[in-house]
């Protein structure tokens, strides 16, 4: 009986409330809502990075006034695991979208919203967007502009069949939603069949990026675990010769110490080789590139500027001195100088320019670290004392298809005939008096046994104009056998800041 009384009281109360609401109906002005309809030509779109995406929206307002409406285009991605990419980003406020796509490659959700300002009612249209990567073979340019270090990528048919016109992708690191800390020092690249990286080093840190998207994978600080001073000098990719497909090392020279990131053993950080028996060294920023490894342990040879000698890393990951070479054309354990520059040259021999500690004279040495026999490994030395402006040289480049050795001052390039006359001649001079040379490299693009049609045939210069604060990149074809530059082939790219370093970017595997 008690429960029945409760139910009856609840029923009476509910009826009173409904009656009150109904009687209040005359107190409000109700608005008739138009049946807004949004259509686009597709429900899914694809856009290439750095191109403009344009979408026309057809909005039927059912006779309502367009002045009562405003529009918003928003974008986000659940595919990219960066928090800022998983948040909504407003990319347009007009009915028709025109948006330059600078997002990372991946899958996105695109939403168009039609908002009635009078009623606060929203109508939505959701679409899918696939951002296709456009970062492929090109020339990386690390530069500082307005106090910020970033890098650009030059894509050009001048040395690549993958594109049909010049394209410069600007400020690629900024796609990570942050700025690089510090001033740039070095940009380098690495590739094998499983991984592709671009590494940037600055005087304050740096980053390792995925090579086809430029998405940051690691901060350099997370890969340097020994706590020693940070003073980056060079980054070198050193593959095993004869095992290009997957074996090699990323080598970094930092504050006179050499660090190795082994791509075979999948190191999780850069590691310095062990220094046994009281051995001390100060690594040059340059080193031989391609080592066979059977004789030299792990296949890494460095130059010790402290003691004027070459060292190698053995199979126990320890630094060791090379075999005694007394009586040969030169003694690689007693070079008595600092290594100024070194790179691989003709016949896969390494060429190293060394400045004597006492006389300050420079000598060019040819070494074949592929050989176990000393009479074949220690090849020859070449005098450079009579070369014009050698003492003013700042930049060097060595060709692999012939005995080509360039050196450059702020204004001029000389070609040194080391295999013949031992003399040098001027082959290039800047025409703009306000520009100075800030870098010189040869395109070296062969990989995996392939024969890149322009490898060792393109000379690339960077310049800087202090008065205009503009950097430029000049490209020239040259004769791979004798080094003569085709000045009429000049190809120029502008719009950079002060260029700090340059490097070739490998194309994505399979492209």
PDB file of N, CA and C in Angstrom, residues 20-55:
ATOM      1  N   UNK A  20       3.247  22.837 -16.642  1.00  0.00           N
ATOM      2  CA  UNK A  20       3.935  24.114 -16.498  1.00  0.00           C
ATOM      3  C   UNK A  20       4.753  24.429 -17.729  1.00  0.00           C
ATOM      4  N   UNK A  21       5.494  23.403 -18.252  1.00  0.00           N
ATOM      5  CA  UNK A  21       6.310  23.610 -19.453  1.00  0.00           C
ATOM      6  C   UNK A  21       5.427  23.977 -20.632  1.00  0.00           C
ATOM      7  N   UNK A  22       4.373  23.328 -20.790  1.00  0.00           N
ATOM      8  CA  UNK A  22       3.470  23.583 -21.916  1.00  0.00           C
ATOM      9  C   UNK A  22       2.906  24.993 -21.836  1.00  0.00           C
ATOM     10  N   UNK A  23       2.514  25.420 -20.591  1.00  0.00           N
ATOM     11  CA  UNK A  23       1.950  26.750 -20.431  1.00  0.00           C
ATOM     12  C   UNK A  23       2.973  27.842 -20.686  1.00  0.00           C
ATOM     13  N   UNK A  24       4.354  27.495 -20.584  1.00  0.00           N
ATOM     14  CA  UNK A  24       5.410  28.477 -20.831  1.00  0.00           C
ATOM     15  C   UNK A  24       5.714  28.647 -22.312  1.00  0.00           C
ATOM     16  N   UNK A  25       5.085  27.894 -23.185  1.00  0.00           N
ATOM     17  CA  UNK A  25       5.418  27.894 -24.608  1.00  0.00           C
ATOM     18  C   UNK A  25       5.320  29.297 -25.213  1.00  0.00           C
ATOM     19  N   UNK A  26       4.420  30.079 -24.748  1.00  0.00           N
ATOM     20  CA  UNK A  26       4.237  31.411 -25.312  1.00  0.00           C
ATOM     21  C   UNK A  26       5.284  32.406 -24.886  1.00  0.00           C
ATOM     22  N   UNK A  27       6.202  32.032 -23.998  1.00  0.00           N
ATOM     23  CA  UNK A  27       7.209  32.959 -23.500  1.00  0.00           C
ATOM     24  C   UNK A  27       8.462  33.006 -24.380  1.00  0.00           C
ATOM     25  N   UNK A  28       8.614  32.182 -25.450  1.00  0.00           N
ATOM     26  CA  UNK A  28       9.833  32.089 -26.272  1.00  0.00           C
ATOM     27  C   UNK A  28       9.502  32.333 -27.737  1.00  0.00           C
ATOM     28  N   UNK A  29      10.516  32.927 -28.493  1.00  0.00           N
ATOM     29  CA  UNK A  29      10.416  33.111 -29.941  1.00  0.00           C
ATOM     30  C   UNK A  29      11.203  32.006 -30.611  1.00  0.00           C
ATOM     31  N   UNK A  30      10.580  31.071 -31.259  1.00  0.00           N
ATOM     32  CA  UNK A  30      11.248  29.961 -31.936  1.00  0.00           C
ATOM     33  C   UNK A  30      11.642  30.355 -33.345  1.00  0.00           C
ATOM     34  N   UNK A  31      12.883  29.894 -33.753  1.00  0.00           N
ATOM     35  CA  UNK A  31      13.437  30.238 -35.064  1.00  0.00           C
ATOM     36  C   UNK A  31      13.382  29.009 -35.950  1.00  0.00           C
ATOM     37  N   UNK A  32      12.925  29.198 -37.147  1.00  0.00           N
ATOM     38  CA  UNK A  32      12.910  28.102 -38.107  1.00  0.00           C
ATOM     39  C   UNK A  32      14.304  27.935 -38.688  1.00  0.00           C
ATOM     40  N   UNK A  33      14.925  26.737 -38.539  1.00  0.00           N
ATOM     41  CA  UNK A  33      16.290  26.467 -38.994  1.00  0.00           C
ATOM     42  C   UNK A  33      16.289  25.991 -40.433  1.00  0.00           C
ATOM     43  N   UNK A  34      17.146  26.618 -41.273  1.00  0.00           N
ATOM     44  CA  UNK A  34      17.235  26.156 -42.664  1.00  0.00           C
ATOM     45  C   UNK A  34      17.928  24.797 -42.730  1.00  0.00           C
ATOM     46  N   UNK A  35      17.605  24.073 -43.750  1.00  0.00           N
ATOM     47  CA  UNK A  35      18.198  22.749 -43.960  1.00  0.00           C
ATOM     48  C   UNK A  35      19.444  22.925 -44.809  1.00  0.00           C
ATOM     49  N   UNK A  36      20.602  23.248 -44.151  1.00  0.00           N
ATOM     50  CA  UNK A  36      21.862  23.518 -44.846  1.00  0.00           C
ATOM     51  C   UNK A  36      22.451  22.212 -45.363  1.00  0.00           C
ATOM     52  N   UNK A  37      22.905  22.244 -46.621  1.00  0.00           N
ATOM     53  CA  UNK A  37      23.538  21.066 -47.210  1.00  0.00           C
ATOM     54  C   UNK A  37      24.888  21.462 -47.806  1.00  0.00           C
ATOM     55  N   UNK A  38      25.920  20.646 -47.515  1.00  0.00           N
ATOM     56  CA  UNK A  38      27.283  20.900 -48.007  1.00  0.00           C
ATOM     57  C   UNK A  38      27.689  19.756 -48.920  1.00  0.00           C
ATOM     58  N   UNK A  39      28.183  20.103 -50.106  1.00  0.00           N
ATOM     59  CA  UNK A  39      28.705  19.080 -51.004  1.00  0.00           C
ATOM     60  C   UNK A  39      30.045  19.543 -51.560  1.00  0.00           C
ATOM     61  N   UNK A  40      30.932  18.574 -51.777  1.00  0.00           N
ATOM     62  CA  UNK A  40      32.205  18.804 -52.465  1.00  0.00           C
ATOM     63  C   UNK A  40      32.328  17.755 -53.557  1.00  0.00           C
ATOM     64  N   UNK A  41      33.273  17.951 -54.455  1.00  0.00           N
ATOM     65  CA  UNK A  41      33.359  17.018 -55.574  1.00  0.00           C
ATOM     66  C   UNK A  41      33.889  15.653 -55.165  1.00  0.00           C
ATOM     67  N   UNK A  42      34.527  15.577 -53.968  1.00  0.00           N
ATOM     68  CA  UNK A  42      35.064  14.309 -53.482  1.00  0.00           C
ATOM     69  C   UNK A  42      34.856  14.210 -51.979  1.00  0.00           C
ATOM     70  N   UNK A  43      34.968  12.998 -51.477  1.00  0.00           N
ATOM     71  CA  UNK A  43      34.987  12.773 -50.031  1.00  0.00           C
ATOM     72  C   UNK A  43      36.404  12.451 -49.537  1.00  0.00           C
ATOM     73  N   UNK A  44      37.336  12.277 -50.468  1.00  0.00           N
ATOM     74  CA  UNK A  44      38.727  11.987 -50.111  1.00  0.00           C
ATOM     75  C   UNK A  44      39.640  12.695 -51.104  1.00  0.00           C
ATOM     76  N   UNK A  45      40.695  13.343 -50.580  1.00  0.00           N
ATOM     77  CA  UNK A  45      41.605  14.115 -51.412  1.00  0.00           C
ATOM     78  C   UNK A  45      43.037  13.654 -51.171  1.00  0.00           C
ATOM     79  N   UNK A  46      43.885  13.884 -52.160  1.00  0.00           N
ATOM     80  CA  UNK A  46      45.322  13.643 -52.039  1.00  0.00           C
ATOM     81  C   UNK A  46      46.035  14.925 -52.452  1.00  0.00           C
ATOM     82  N   UNK A  47      47.059  15.278 -51.696  1.00  0.00           N
ATOM     83  CA  UNK A  47      47.814  16.496 -51.982  1.00  0.00           C
ATOM     84  C   UNK A  47      49.292  16.220 -51.776  1.00  0.00           C
ATOM     85  N   UNK A  48      50.109  16.787 -52.643  1.00  0.00           N
ATOM     86  CA  UNK A  48      51.551  16.629 -52.508  1.00  0.00           C
ATOM     87  C   UNK A  48      52.099  17.720 -51.599  1.00  0.00           C
ATOM     88  N   UNK A  49      53.079  17.343 -50.792  1.00  0.00           N
ATOM     89  CA  UNK A  49      53.706  18.326 -49.913  1.00  0.00           C
ATOM     90  C   UNK A  49      54.178  19.540 -50.699  1.00  0.00           C
ATOM     91  N   UNK A  50      53.969  20.712 -50.092  1.00  0.00           N
ATOM     92  CA  UNK A  50      54.444  21.992 -50.600  1.00  0.00           C
ATOM     93  C   UNK A  50      53.705  22.461 -51.858  1.00  0.00           C
ATOM     94  N   UNK A  51      52.632  21.759 -52.206  1.00  0.00           N
ATOM     95  CA  UNK A  51      51.748  22.220 -53.271  1.00  0.00           C
ATOM     96  C   UNK A  51      50.485  22.809 -52.632  1.00  0.00           C
ATOM     97  N   UNK A  52      49.688  23.534 -53.423  1.00  0.00           N
ATOM     98  CA  UNK A  52      48.477  24.176 -52.905  1.00  0.00           C
ATOM     99  C   UNK A  52      47.269  23.278 -53.150  1.00  0.00           C
ATOM    100  N   UNK A  53      46.563  22.976 -52.070  1.00  0.00           N
ATOM    101  CA  UNK A  53      45.331  22.191 -52.141  1.00  0.00           C
ATOM    102  C   UNK A  53      44.149  23.147 -52.276  1.00  0.00           C
ATOM    103  N   UNK A  54      43.337  22.956 -53.310  1.00  0.00           N
ATOM    104  CA  UNK A  54      42.170  23.804 -53.527  1.00  0.00           C
ATOM    105  C   UNK A  54      40.906  22.945 -53.585  1.00  0.00           C
ATOM    106  N   UNK A  55      39.918  23.312 -52.764  1.00  0.00           N
ATOM    107  CA  UNK A  55      38.648  22.591 -52.718  1.00  0.00           C
ATOM    108  C   UNK A  55      37.515  23.613 -52.756  1.00  0.00           C
TER     109      UNK A  55
END
